[in-house]
Amino acid sequence: IQINSTGCRLIFYYHMLGEQIGELNVYVRFHADGPLQRIYTAWGERGNRWMRKELRLDYSLPFQVLLEGIVGDGDRSDLAIDD
């Protein structure tokens, strides 16, 4: 997460390869047990390459970011997240 005068940004790379890939979700919440608000989702194969994603997080309250990987219908897929 980067914080500067223009706000906060979450920058990450993800890799989704395989015919049975599931999905990747990014959520924010404002309380430890509060409801999750989905701010990004990716599903389906993206090829054998890393995809860059940048999300603006312009919230005035303290928040948490959660990343969720959901498996697909088989064992023929890989999902990875990196810096």
PDB file of C-alpha atoms in Angstrom:
ATOM      1  CA  ILE A   1       0.000   0.000   0.000  1.00  0.00           C
ATOM      2  CA  GLN A   2       1.330   3.434  -0.928  1.00  0.00           C
ATOM      3  CA  ILE A   3       0.214   6.600   0.855  1.00  0.00           C
ATOM      4  CA  ASN A   4       0.995  10.071  -0.475  1.00  0.00           C
ATOM      5  CA  SER A   5      -0.636  13.462  -0.962  1.00  0.00           C
ATOM      6  CA  THR A   6      -3.011  12.084  -3.602  1.00  0.00           C
ATOM      7  CA  GLY A   7      -4.398   9.341  -1.334  1.00  0.00           C
ATOM      8  CA  CYS A   8      -3.744   5.684  -0.745  1.00  0.00           C
ATOM      9  CA  ARG A   9      -3.223   3.073  -3.475  1.00  0.00           C
ATOM     10  CA  LEU A  10      -2.980  -0.708  -3.366  1.00  0.00           C
ATOM     11  CA  ILE A  11      -0.733  -1.988  -6.151  1.00  0.00           C
ATOM     12  CA  PHE A  12      -0.237  -5.691  -6.743  1.00  0.00           C
ATOM     13  CA  TYR A  13       0.360  -8.230  -9.490  1.00  0.00           C
ATOM     14  CA  TYR A  14      -1.629 -11.407  -9.977  1.00  0.00           C
ATOM     15  CA  HIS A  15      -1.216 -14.509 -12.122  1.00  0.00           C
ATOM     16  CA  MET A  16      -4.224 -16.649 -13.067  1.00  0.00           C
ATOM     17  CA  LEU A  17      -3.427 -19.610 -15.292  1.00  0.00           C
ATOM     18  CA  GLY A  18      -5.404 -22.755 -16.042  1.00  0.00           C
ATOM     19  CA  GLU A  19      -8.670 -23.805 -17.607  1.00  0.00           C
ATOM     20  CA  GLN A  20     -10.302 -24.416 -14.215  1.00  0.00           C
ATOM     21  CA  ILE A  21      -9.231 -21.199 -12.479  1.00  0.00           C
ATOM     22  CA  GLY A  22     -11.519 -19.677  -9.872  1.00  0.00           C
ATOM     23  CA  GLU A  23     -11.504 -16.009  -8.942  1.00  0.00           C
ATOM     24  CA  LEU A  24      -9.622 -13.332  -7.067  1.00  0.00           C
ATOM     25  CA  ASN A  25     -11.489 -10.810  -4.914  1.00  0.00           C
ATOM     26  CA  VAL A  26     -10.315  -7.720  -3.036  1.00  0.00           C
ATOM     27  CA  TYR A  27     -12.426  -6.361  -0.178  1.00  0.00           C
ATOM     28  CA  VAL A  28     -12.285  -3.504   2.307  1.00  0.00           C
ATOM     29  CA  ARG A  29     -13.920  -3.266   5.692  1.00  0.00           C
ATOM     30  CA  PHE A  30     -13.944  -0.588   8.362  1.00  0.00           C
ATOM     31  CA  HIS A  31     -14.307  -2.731  11.508  1.00  0.00           C
ATOM     32  CA  ALA A  32     -12.557  -5.982  12.465  1.00  0.00           C
ATOM     33  CA  ASP A  33     -15.801  -7.959  12.206  1.00  0.00           C
ATOM     34  CA  GLY A  34     -17.595  -5.562   9.860  1.00  0.00           C
ATOM     35  CA  PRO A  35     -19.150  -6.389   6.501  1.00  0.00           C
ATOM     36  CA  LEU A  36     -16.859  -6.815   3.514  1.00  0.00           C
ATOM     37  CA  GLN A  37     -17.228  -4.480   0.542  1.00  0.00           C
ATOM     38  CA  ARG A  38     -15.851  -5.969  -2.674  1.00  0.00           C
ATOM     39  CA  ILE A  39     -13.837  -3.412  -4.619  1.00  0.00           C
ATOM     40  CA  TYR A  40     -12.307  -5.673  -7.282  1.00  0.00           C
ATOM     41  CA  THR A  41     -12.815  -9.111  -8.791  1.00  0.00           C
ATOM     42  CA  ALA A  42     -11.024 -11.077 -11.521  1.00  0.00           C
ATOM     43  CA  TRP A  43     -12.059 -14.493 -12.834  1.00  0.00           C
ATOM     44  CA  GLY A  44     -11.069 -16.859 -15.578  1.00  0.00           C
ATOM     45  CA  GLU A  45      -7.707 -17.580 -17.090  1.00  0.00           C
ATOM     46  CA  ARG A  46      -5.543 -14.550 -17.866  1.00  0.00           C
ATOM     47  CA  GLY A  47      -2.747 -16.382 -19.680  1.00  0.00           C
ATOM     48  CA  ASN A  48       0.789 -17.114 -18.563  1.00  0.00           C
ATOM     49  CA  ARG A  49       1.617 -13.537 -17.531  1.00  0.00           C
ATOM     50  CA  TRP A  50       1.471 -11.268 -14.508  1.00  0.00           C
ATOM     51  CA  MET A  51      -1.323  -8.699 -14.491  1.00  0.00           C
ATOM     52  CA  ARG A  52      -0.824  -5.373 -12.685  1.00  0.00           C
ATOM     53  CA  LYS A  53      -3.697  -3.905 -10.693  1.00  0.00           C
ATOM     54  CA  GLU A  54      -3.867  -0.547  -8.954  1.00  0.00           C
ATOM     55  CA  LEU A  55      -6.774   0.324  -6.674  1.00  0.00           C
ATOM     56  CA  ARG A  56      -7.381   3.749  -5.135  1.00  0.00           C
ATOM     57  CA  LEU A  57      -8.305   3.523  -1.464  1.00  0.00           C
ATOM     58  CA  ASP A  58      -9.628   6.993  -0.666  1.00  0.00           C
ATOM     59  CA  TYR A  59     -11.284   6.361   2.692  1.00  0.00           C
ATOM     60  CA  SER A  60     -11.377   8.799   5.607  1.00  0.00           C
ATOM     61  CA  LEU A  61     -11.820   6.029   8.215  1.00  0.00           C
ATOM     62  CA  PRO A  62      -9.264   3.360   9.150  1.00  0.00           C
ATOM     63  CA  PHE A  63      -9.785   0.253   7.014  1.00  0.00           C
ATOM     64  CA  GLN A  64      -8.575  -3.271   6.352  1.00  0.00           C
ATOM     65  CA  VAL A  65      -7.894  -4.815   2.945  1.00  0.00           C
ATOM     66  CA  LEU A  66      -8.589  -8.523   2.413  1.00  0.00           C
ATOM     67  CA  LEU A  67      -7.590 -10.581  -0.635  1.00  0.00           C
ATOM     68  CA  GLU A  68      -9.474 -13.798  -1.357  1.00  0.00           C
ATOM     69  CA  GLY A  69      -8.613 -16.554  -3.793  1.00  0.00           C
ATOM     70  CA  ILE A  70     -11.430 -18.960  -4.667  1.00  0.00           C
ATOM     71  CA  VAL A  71     -10.559 -22.326  -6.182  1.00  0.00           C
ATOM     72  CA  GLY A  72     -12.142 -23.467  -9.418  1.00  0.00           C
ATOM     73  CA  ASP A  73     -13.855 -26.753 -10.224  1.00  0.00           C
ATOM     74  CA  GLY A  74     -10.677 -28.811 -10.603  1.00  0.00           C
ATOM     75  CA  ASP A  75      -6.973 -29.033  -9.941  1.00  0.00           C
ATOM     76  CA  ARG A  76      -5.794 -27.640 -13.280  1.00  0.00           C
ATOM     77  CA  SER A  77      -5.158 -24.007 -12.346  1.00  0.00           C
ATOM     78  CA  ASP A  78      -2.862 -21.713 -10.396  1.00  0.00           C
ATOM     79  CA  LEU A  79      -3.482 -18.313  -8.814  1.00  0.00           C
ATOM     80  CA  ALA A  80      -0.668 -16.214  -7.344  1.00  0.00           C
ATOM     81  CA  ILE A  81      -0.306 -12.697  -5.913  1.00  0.00           C
ATOM     82  CA  ASP A  82       2.915 -10.709  -5.662  1.00  0.00           C
ATOM     83  CA  ASP A  83       4.182  -7.227  -4.844  1.00  0.00           C
TER      84      ASP A  83
END
